[in-house]
GROMACS .gro file of C-alpha atoms in nm:
model
  417
    1UNK     CA    1  10.549  10.693  10.266
    2UNK     CA    2  10.613  11.067  10.271
    3UNK     CA    3  10.488  11.309  10.004
    4UNK     CA    4  10.447  11.658  10.155
    5UNK     CA    5  10.550  11.795  10.491
    6UNK     CA    6  10.521  12.136  10.658
    7UNK     CA    7  10.866  12.277  10.751
    8UNK     CA    8  10.948  12.205  11.113
    9UNK     CA    9  10.720  11.900  11.138
   10UNK     CA   10  11.000  11.646  11.170
   11UNK     CA   11  11.175  11.854  11.435
   12UNK     CA   12  10.848  11.878  11.630
   13UNK     CA   13  10.799  11.499  11.617
   14UNK     CA   14  11.154  11.438  11.739
   15UNK     CA   15  11.124  11.700  12.012
   16UNK     CA   16  10.828  11.559  12.203
   17UNK     CA   17  10.520  11.338  12.190
   18UNK     CA   18  10.257  11.487  11.957
   19UNK     CA   19   9.889  11.432  11.889
   20UNK     CA   20   9.808  11.380  11.521
   21UNK     CA   21   9.496  11.284  11.333
   22UNK     CA   22   9.375  11.132  11.009
   23UNK     CA   23   9.014  11.154  10.896
   24UNK     CA   24   8.815  10.870  10.741
   25UNK     CA   25   8.483  10.943  10.572
   26UNK     CA   26   8.231  10.662  10.632
   27UNK     CA   27   8.132  10.604  10.267
   28UNK     CA   28   8.104  10.227  10.337
   29UNK     CA   29   8.086  10.004  10.644
   30UNK     CA   30   8.440   9.884  10.577
   31UNK     CA   31   8.769  10.044  10.480
   32UNK     CA   32   8.960   9.903  10.182
   33UNK     CA   33   9.330   9.865  10.114
   34UNK     CA   34   9.343  10.220   9.976
   35UNK     CA   35   9.296  10.328  10.340
   36UNK     CA   36   9.563  10.090  10.465
   37UNK     CA   37   9.845  10.341  10.416
   38UNK     CA   38   9.676  10.594  10.644
   39UNK     CA   39   9.612  10.322  10.902
   40UNK     CA   40   9.978  10.220  10.890
   41UNK     CA   41  10.086  10.583  10.936
   42UNK     CA   42   9.876  10.600  11.254
   43UNK     CA   43  10.034  10.272  11.366
   44UNK     CA   44  10.383  10.412  11.304
   45UNK     CA   45  10.276  10.723  11.497
   46UNK     CA   46  10.164  10.520  11.798
   47UNK     CA   47  10.464  10.284  11.790
   48UNK     CA   48  10.694  10.585  11.824
   49UNK     CA   49  10.519  10.729  12.128
   50UNK     CA   50  10.280  10.976  11.965
   51UNK     CA   51   9.903  10.982  12.013
   52UNK     CA   52   9.700  10.885  11.705
   53UNK     CA   53   9.357  11.042  11.669
   54UNK     CA   54   9.109  10.878  11.432
   55UNK     CA   55   8.843  11.117  11.310
   56UNK     CA   56   8.534  10.953  11.162
   57UNK     CA   57   8.356  11.198  10.935
   58UNK     CA   58   7.999  11.153  11.053
   59UNK     CA   59   7.927  11.513  10.944
   60UNK     CA   60   8.159  11.543  10.643
   61UNK     CA   61   8.041  11.203  10.524
   62UNK     CA   62   7.702  11.364  10.465
   63UNK     CA   63   7.865  11.606  10.221
   64UNK     CA   64   8.136  11.428  10.025
   65UNK     CA   65   8.496  11.534   9.968
   66UNK     CA   66   8.557  11.670   9.615
   67UNK     CA   67   8.930  11.586   9.631
   68UNK     CA   68   9.023  11.352   9.348
   69UNK     CA   69   8.660  11.322   9.234
   70UNK     CA   70   8.522  11.414   8.892
   71UNK     CA   71   8.159  11.418   9.004
   72UNK     CA   72   7.963  11.471   9.323
   73UNK     CA   73   7.921  11.176   9.556
   74UNK     CA   74   7.574  11.045   9.636
   75UNK     CA   75   7.464  11.160   9.981
   76UNK     CA   76   7.410  10.888  10.239
   77UNK     CA   77   7.117  10.853  10.475
   78UNK     CA   78   7.167  10.893  10.851
   79UNK     CA   79   7.098  10.519  10.901
   80UNK     CA   80   7.361  10.419  10.642
   81UNK     CA   81   7.614  10.658  10.794
   82UNK     CA   82   7.561  10.519  11.144
   83UNK     CA   83   7.605  10.163  11.015
   84UNK     CA   84   7.923  10.260  10.829
   85UNK     CA   85   8.067  10.441  11.132
   86UNK     CA   86   8.015  10.138  11.356
   87UNK     CA   87   8.184   9.912  11.100
   88UNK     CA   88   8.489  10.137  11.064
   89UNK     CA   89   8.528  10.189  11.439
   90UNK     CA   90   8.532   9.814  11.498
   91UNK     CA   91   8.783   9.765  11.218
   92UNK     CA   92   9.032  10.025  11.338
   93UNK     CA   93   9.053   9.865  11.682
   94UNK     CA   94   9.244   9.579  11.518
   95UNK     CA   95   9.528   9.811  11.424
   96UNK     CA   96   9.545  10.074  11.699
   97UNK     CA   97   9.551  10.045  12.078
   98UNK     CA   98   9.244  10.221  12.217
   99UNK     CA   99   9.167  10.249  12.589
  100UNK     CA  100   9.514  10.128  12.689
  101UNK     CA  101   9.692  10.246  13.004
  102UNK     CA  102   9.968  10.406  12.798
  103UNK     CA  103   9.976  10.783  12.770
  104UNK     CA  104   9.954  10.761  12.391
  105UNK     CA  105   9.640  10.547  12.377
  106UNK     CA  106   9.457  10.607  12.049
  107UNK     CA  107   9.157  10.841  12.045
  108UNK     CA  108   8.855  10.811  11.819
  109UNK     CA  109   8.621  11.103  11.743
  110UNK     CA  110   8.319  11.167  11.522
  111UNK     CA  111   8.298  11.520  11.383
  112UNK     CA  112   7.920  11.506  11.394
  113UNK     CA  113   7.953  11.527  11.773
  114UNK     CA  114   8.046  11.894  11.744
  115UNK     CA  115   7.891  11.994  11.413
  116UNK     CA  116   7.541  11.886  11.514
  117UNK     CA  117   7.543  12.163  11.779
  118UNK     CA  118   7.691  12.442  11.565
  119UNK     CA  119   7.461  12.721  11.450
  120UNK     CA  120   7.505  12.807  11.079
  121UNK     CA  121   7.532  13.181  11.143
  122UNK     CA  122   7.792  13.126  11.416
  123UNK     CA  123   7.994  12.897  11.188
  124UNK     CA  124   7.994  13.142  10.897
  125UNK     CA  125   8.095  13.425  11.129
  126UNK     CA  126   8.355  13.242  11.339
  127UNK     CA  127   8.518  13.020  11.075
  128UNK     CA  128   8.410  13.136  10.730
  129UNK     CA  129   8.552  13.487  10.761
  130UNK     CA  130   8.907  13.357  10.808
  131UNK     CA  131   8.940  13.182  10.469
  132UNK     CA  132   8.881  13.387  10.156
  133UNK     CA  133   8.706  13.248   9.850
  134UNK     CA  134   9.021  13.328   9.651
  135UNK     CA  135   9.226  13.111   9.889
  136UNK     CA  136   8.978  12.822   9.870
  137UNK     CA  137   8.942  12.831   9.491
  138UNK     CA  138   9.320  12.818   9.451
  139UNK     CA  139   9.329  12.469   9.601
  140UNK     CA  140   9.393  12.190   9.346
  141UNK     CA  141   9.090  11.987   9.454
  142UNK     CA  142   8.864  12.282   9.370
  143UNK     CA  143   9.051  12.401   9.059
  144UNK     CA  144   9.036  12.057   8.899
  145UNK     CA  145   8.663  12.031   8.947
  146UNK     CA  146   8.595  12.382   8.824
  147UNK     CA  147   8.807  12.330   8.513
  148UNK     CA  148   8.677  11.979   8.435
  149UNK     CA  149   8.449  11.901   8.143
  150UNK     CA  150   8.174  11.792   8.379
  151UNK     CA  151   7.853  11.990   8.331
  152UNK     CA  152   7.771  11.940   8.698
  153UNK     CA  153   8.044  12.175   8.819
  154UNK     CA  154   8.081  12.188   9.197
  155UNK     CA  155   7.792  12.239   9.434
  156UNK     CA  156   7.812  12.479   9.728
  157UNK     CA  157   7.772  12.171   9.950
  158UNK     CA  158   8.100  12.026   9.823
  159UNK     CA  159   8.273  12.363   9.824
  160UNK     CA  160   8.209  12.392  10.199
  161UNK     CA  161   8.389  12.062  10.264
  162UNK     CA  162   8.725  12.237  10.276
  163UNK     CA  163   8.609  12.481  10.541
  164UNK     CA  164   8.443  12.208  10.747
  165UNK     CA  165   8.758  11.993  10.743
  166UNK     CA  166   8.961  12.299  10.839
  167UNK     CA  167   8.729  12.348  11.136
  168UNK     CA  168   8.782  11.984  11.237
  169UNK     CA  169   9.155  12.053  11.270
  170UNK     CA  170   9.081  12.369  11.469
  171UNK     CA  171   8.842  12.181  11.700
  172UNK     CA  172   9.087  11.897  11.761
  173UNK     CA  173   9.366  12.150  11.820
  174UNK     CA  174   9.166  12.332  12.087
  175UNK     CA  175   8.999  12.027  12.246
  176UNK     CA  176   9.254  11.745  12.201
  177UNK     CA  177   9.581  11.940  12.171
  178UNK     CA  178   9.618  11.797  11.820
  179UNK     CA  179   9.894  11.978  11.634
  180UNK     CA  180   9.948  11.754  11.328
  181UNK     CA  181   9.706  11.648  11.056
  182UNK     CA  182   9.800  11.366  10.820
  183UNK     CA  183   9.642  11.207  10.515
  184UNK     CA  184   9.677  11.119  10.148
  185UNK     CA  185   9.843  11.370   9.916
  186UNK     CA  186   9.504  11.458   9.763
  187UNK     CA  187   9.415  11.606  10.105
  188UNK     CA  188   9.699  11.861  10.110
  189UNK     CA  189   9.470  12.151  10.023
  190UNK     CA  190   9.215  12.064  10.290
  191UNK     CA  191   9.487  12.005  10.550
  192UNK     CA  192   9.668  12.334  10.489
  193UNK     CA  193   9.334  12.516  10.505
  194UNK     CA  194   9.302  12.380  10.858
  195UNK     CA  195   9.648  12.501  10.959
  196UNK     CA  196   9.566  12.844  10.811
  197UNK     CA  197   9.239  12.863  11.007
  198UNK     CA  198   9.422  12.774  11.330
  199UNK     CA  199   9.692  13.033  11.262
  200UNK     CA  200   9.436  13.307  11.200
  201UNK     CA  201   9.211  13.220  11.494
  202UNK     CA  202   9.478  13.142  11.754
  203UNK     CA  203   9.812  13.264  11.623
  204UNK     CA  204   9.960  12.913  11.672
  205UNK     CA  205  10.155  12.709  11.419
  206UNK     CA  206  10.046  12.351  11.351
  207UNK     CA  207  10.191  12.090  11.120
  208UNK     CA  208  10.094  11.859  10.838
  209UNK     CA  209  10.225  11.570  10.638
  210UNK     CA  210  10.085  11.358  10.359
  211UNK     CA  211  10.166  11.023  10.204
  212UNK     CA  212  10.169  10.949   9.829
  213UNK     CA  213   9.858  10.805   9.669
  214UNK     CA  214   9.947  10.443   9.592
  215UNK     CA  215   9.958  10.349   9.225
  216UNK     CA  216  10.028  10.034   9.027
  217UNK     CA  217  10.311  10.007   8.777
  218UNK     CA  218  10.077   9.899   8.495
  219UNK     CA  219   9.861  10.209   8.532
  220UNK     CA  220   9.553  10.027   8.667
  221UNK     CA  221   9.401  10.144   8.993
  222UNK     CA  222   9.557  10.015   9.313
  223UNK     CA  223   9.326   9.802   9.528
  224UNK     CA  224   9.087   9.719   9.245
  225UNK     CA  225   9.005   9.375   9.105
  226UNK     CA  226   8.741   9.251   8.862
  227UNK     CA  227   8.513   9.215   9.165
  228UNK     CA  228   8.577   9.578   9.277
  229UNK     CA  229   8.759   9.707   9.584
  230UNK     CA  230   8.979   9.487   9.800
  231UNK     CA  231   8.812   9.541  10.138
  232UNK     CA  232   8.946   9.489  10.490
  233UNK     CA  233   8.616   9.325  10.592
  234UNK     CA  234   8.629   8.948  10.535
  235UNK     CA  235   8.260   8.948  10.439
  236UNK     CA  236   8.335   9.175  10.144
  237UNK     CA  237   8.677   9.032  10.050
  238UNK     CA  238   8.759   8.691  10.195
  239UNK     CA  239   9.103   8.636  10.354
  240UNK     CA  240   9.193   8.402  10.065
  241UNK     CA  241   9.109   8.663   9.799
  242UNK     CA  242   9.287   8.929  10.005
  243UNK     CA  243   9.594   8.704  10.018
  244UNK     CA  244   9.575   8.634   9.646
  245UNK     CA  245   9.562   9.006   9.562
  246UNK     CA  246   9.904   9.065   9.718
  247UNK     CA  247  10.042   8.738   9.583
  248UNK     CA  248   9.962   8.852   9.229
  249UNK     CA  249  10.116   9.201   9.235
  250UNK     CA  250  10.398   9.270   8.989
  251UNK     CA  251  10.765   9.249   9.086
  252UNK     CA  252  10.800   9.624   9.036
  253UNK     CA  253  10.507   9.697   9.268
  254UNK     CA  254  10.627   9.441   9.524
  255UNK     CA  255  10.962   9.622   9.560
  256UNK     CA  256  10.774   9.945   9.642
  257UNK     CA  257  10.496   9.794   9.850
  258UNK     CA  258  10.721   9.600  10.090
  259UNK     CA  259  10.860   9.937  10.202
  260UNK     CA  260  10.513  10.085  10.251
  261UNK     CA  261  10.291   9.807  10.383
  262UNK     CA  262  10.519   9.630  10.631
  263UNK     CA  263  10.706   9.724  10.947
  264UNK     CA  264  11.020   9.531  10.857
  265UNK     CA  265  11.349   9.712  10.914
  266UNK     CA  266  11.542   9.854  10.621
  267UNK     CA  267  11.811   9.584  10.631
  268UNK     CA  268  11.544   9.311  10.636
  269UNK     CA  269  11.365   9.467  10.339
  270UNK     CA  270  11.691   9.494  10.144
  271UNK     CA  271  11.756   9.126  10.210
  272UNK     CA  272  11.404   9.032  10.094
  273UNK     CA  273  11.455   9.230   9.771
  274UNK     CA  274  11.799   9.074   9.711
  275UNK     CA  275  11.660   8.723   9.760
  276UNK     CA  276  11.366   8.801   9.531
  277UNK     CA  277  11.586   8.932   9.249
  278UNK     CA  278  11.800   8.617   9.261
  279UNK     CA  279  11.494   8.400   9.183
  280UNK     CA  280  11.194   8.616   9.078
  281UNK     CA  281  10.991   8.310   8.972
  282UNK     CA  282  10.961   8.208   9.338
  283UNK     CA  283  10.775   8.535   9.409
  284UNK     CA  284  10.947   8.568   9.746
  285UNK     CA  285  10.863   8.936   9.786
  286UNK     CA  286  10.496   8.889   9.700
  287UNK     CA  287  10.475   8.612   9.960
  288UNK     CA  288  10.642   8.832  10.224
  289UNK     CA  289  10.384   9.107  10.169
  290UNK     CA  290  10.084   8.871  10.136
  291UNK     CA  291  10.182   8.681  10.453
  292UNK     CA  292  10.245   8.998  10.653
  293UNK     CA  293   9.924   9.178  10.558
  294UNK     CA  294   9.691   8.879  10.573
  295UNK     CA  295   9.798   8.813  10.931
  296UNK     CA  296   9.783   9.185  11.020
  297UNK     CA  297   9.437   9.249  10.870
  298UNK     CA  298   9.282   8.908  10.945
  299UNK     CA  299   9.464   8.650  11.161
  300UNK     CA  300   9.741   8.392  11.163
  301UNK     CA  301   9.480   8.119  11.122
  302UNK     CA  302   9.340   8.292  10.813
  303UNK     CA  303   9.692   8.322  10.673
  304UNK     CA  304   9.758   7.951  10.724
  305UNK     CA  305   9.428   7.863  10.554
  306UNK     CA  306   9.508   8.096  10.263
  307UNK     CA  307   9.853   7.942  10.214
  308UNK     CA  308   9.704   7.593  10.230
  309UNK     CA  309   9.434   7.692   9.979
  310UNK     CA  310   9.694   7.837   9.741
  311UNK     CA  311   9.899   7.517   9.762
  312UNK     CA  312   9.588   7.313   9.683
  313UNK     CA  313   9.520   7.509   9.367
  314UNK     CA  314   9.876   7.563   9.248
  315UNK     CA  315  10.092   7.299   9.417
  316UNK     CA  316  10.094   6.943   9.538
  317UNK     CA  317   9.829   6.859   9.793
  318UNK     CA  318   9.621   6.572   9.927
  319UNK     CA  319   9.263   6.498  10.027
  320UNK     CA  320   9.373   6.561  10.386
  321UNK     CA  321   9.468   6.918  10.288
  322UNK     CA  322   9.125   6.966  10.131
  323UNK     CA  323   8.953   6.846  10.447
  324UNK     CA  324   9.119   7.127  10.646
  325UNK     CA  325   8.947   7.401  10.445
  326UNK     CA  326   8.625   7.564  10.557
  327UNK     CA  327   8.350   7.590  10.297
  328UNK     CA  328   8.403   7.965  10.236
  329UNK     CA  329   8.772   7.921  10.153
  330UNK     CA  330   8.707   7.604   9.951
  331UNK     CA  331   8.452   7.784   9.732
  332UNK     CA  332   8.681   8.084   9.697
  333UNK     CA  333   8.960   7.862   9.568
  334UNK     CA  334   8.742   7.694   9.308
  335UNK     CA  335   8.525   7.990   9.216
  336UNK     CA  336   8.440   7.989   8.848
  337UNK     CA  337   8.528   7.625   8.774
  338UNK     CA  338   8.261   7.419   8.589
  339UNK     CA  339   8.017   7.261   8.831
  340UNK     CA  340   7.710   7.048   8.868
  341UNK     CA  341   7.463   6.977   9.146
  342UNK     CA  342   7.318   6.634   9.225
  343UNK     CA  343   7.077   6.509   9.487
  344UNK     CA  344   7.249   6.375   9.800
  345UNK     CA  345   7.028   6.063   9.781
  346UNK     CA  346   7.202   5.976   9.455
  347UNK     CA  347   7.500   5.853   9.661
  348UNK     CA  348   7.280   5.598   9.840
  349UNK     CA  349   7.284   5.384   9.525
  350UNK     CA  350   7.663   5.351   9.538
  351UNK     CA  351   7.710   5.485   9.184
  352UNK     CA  352   8.017   5.371   8.994
  353UNK     CA  353   8.285   5.614   8.883
  354UNK     CA  354   8.148   5.605   8.530
  355UNK     CA  355   7.788   5.665   8.640
  356UNK     CA  356   7.856   5.957   8.871
  357UNK     CA  357   8.105   6.141   8.650
  358UNK     CA  358   7.876   6.097   8.352
  359UNK     CA  359   7.567   6.204   8.546
  360UNK     CA  360   7.749   6.517   8.664
  361UNK     CA  361   7.866   6.598   8.311
  362UNK     CA  362   8.235   6.600   8.403
  363UNK     CA  363   8.319   6.394   8.095
  364UNK     CA  364   8.095   6.331   7.795
  365UNK     CA  365   8.097   5.950   7.762
  366UNK     CA  366   8.189   5.629   7.939
  367UNK     CA  367   8.458   5.563   7.679
  368UNK     CA  368   8.616   5.901   7.754
  369UNK     CA  369   8.607   5.824   8.127
  370UNK     CA  370   8.762   5.481   8.062
  371UNK     CA  371   9.039   5.637   7.854
  372UNK     CA  372   9.113   5.900   8.122
  373UNK     CA  373   9.125   5.634   8.396
  374UNK     CA  374   9.366   5.422   8.191
  375UNK     CA  375   9.586   5.730   8.147
  376UNK     CA  376   9.574   5.772   8.528
  377UNK     CA  377   9.462   6.133   8.479
  378UNK     CA  378   9.145   6.146   8.691
  379UNK     CA  379   9.152   6.257   9.054
  380UNK     CA  380   8.873   6.298   9.307
  381UNK     CA  381   8.945   6.518   9.606
  382UNK     CA  382   9.312   6.536   9.499
  383UNK     CA  383   9.358   6.156   9.498
  384UNK     CA  384   9.411   5.951   9.180
  385UNK     CA  385   9.127   5.704   9.125
  386UNK     CA  386   9.058   5.393   8.919
  387UNK     CA  387   8.733   5.229   8.813
  388UNK     CA  388   8.692   5.065   9.156
  389UNK     CA  389   8.668   5.396   9.344
  390UNK     CA  390   8.362   5.422   9.570
  391UNK     CA  391   8.186   5.758   9.606
  392UNK     CA  392   8.079   5.786   9.968
  393UNK     CA  393   7.914   6.055  10.177
  394UNK     CA  394   8.208   6.011  10.414
  395UNK     CA  395   8.445   6.142  10.146
  396UNK     CA  396   8.257   6.464  10.075
  397UNK     CA  397   8.455   6.784  10.126
  398UNK     CA  398   8.273   7.012  10.374
  399UNK     CA  399   7.999   6.741  10.378
  400UNK     CA  400   7.882   6.866  10.041
  401UNK     CA  401   8.133   6.848   9.755
  402UNK     CA  402   8.347   6.623   9.539
  403UNK     CA  403   8.633   6.790   9.354
  404UNK     CA  404   8.694   6.608   9.025
  405UNK     CA  405   9.006   6.677   8.823
  406UNK     CA  406   9.150   6.569   8.490
  407UNK     CA  407   9.517   6.639   8.450
  408UNK     CA  408   9.668   6.928   8.644
  409UNK     CA  409   9.434   7.215   8.563
  410UNK     CA  410   9.091   7.085   8.457
  411UNK     CA  411   8.880   7.106   8.773
  412UNK     CA  412   8.511   7.021   8.811
  413UNK     CA  413   8.304   7.076   9.126
  414UNK     CA  414   8.018   6.839   9.206
  415UNK     CA  415   7.791   6.957   9.488
  416UNK     CA  416   7.516   6.762   9.663
  417UNK     CA  417   7.198   6.897   9.815
   0.00000   0.00000   0.00000
């Protein structure tokens, strides 16, 4: 999890309890799994007796960090920022212990609390004079933007981001005794600017460390699916889809990710990897990571539902298993399968198997339905049926659906309204 570190940082952490912070810009009302590494670092920090400080960028979020970006970010309205900040604050309380009686209870700050009261002239005089333009331009995040093919270049607004983040570190150093800043490796330039500002203004040495930016072995972007980001908010990415993301990572990525995204001890991890390599087709390592993170980010109940849902789609299951799913998970599992909608009153006429399956368009003719029934290849709600099967409202999944199936993989969803 370690990419860059200021000399002396490890010794300082071993010497005594330290206060360290990571900043999160509120670009959305939820964090995604790209932010999970930083969250886990803060968790490691707190578990080992240090005080984690979460800095929400209420002020910097209005500007946009140029690090790792090829174009300028759209500026958010005050209302959107406030909504995003509330969402992120609520989310982080799942991972860190705030307001506990322990000395290293986590602290949360919003940099707009101090920037909203700072006079521009005072800021330029008190902070701006300590970092030269030459120093700021030399940073990779700035150099890459200035040398890119983009006609937009870099606005003065974005250029100031580095100085503002440096001031955040200075403020937290003076007000919260924060002497370590952490973050992704793309933040190294901004972080070291903060330590330089503190050195010049106070004469004190502070520390920094960064973690690698997570990549995927196949070159595609980590945390992205066809639907977009994998979010930590269940409303944006359901627990089942979250679980499936980790279940579907490659073996190569799984060997790296189990060391990054879990708190298992080294000997446990080595044993997981050994077991996985002995039978890769069982995807042991992917299951270890998916189970661990789904319970950490969501809940044990969500994990159990996700495992059940996966077994329904890919393994042996029964109608009883189906009945245990909530509608959200059920629809997630069978998203994209062919479907039809019928009126609920249609069931009052006690339609035969042939009538209902034909009406829904599951199969094209009665003769085809007859043939499939004789082959014993038709299931409804995971149970094999024959021509005497009765469709009843009592058998509906989530009071609304029948799941028809021919063979192992040809699913068809019939909904009633």
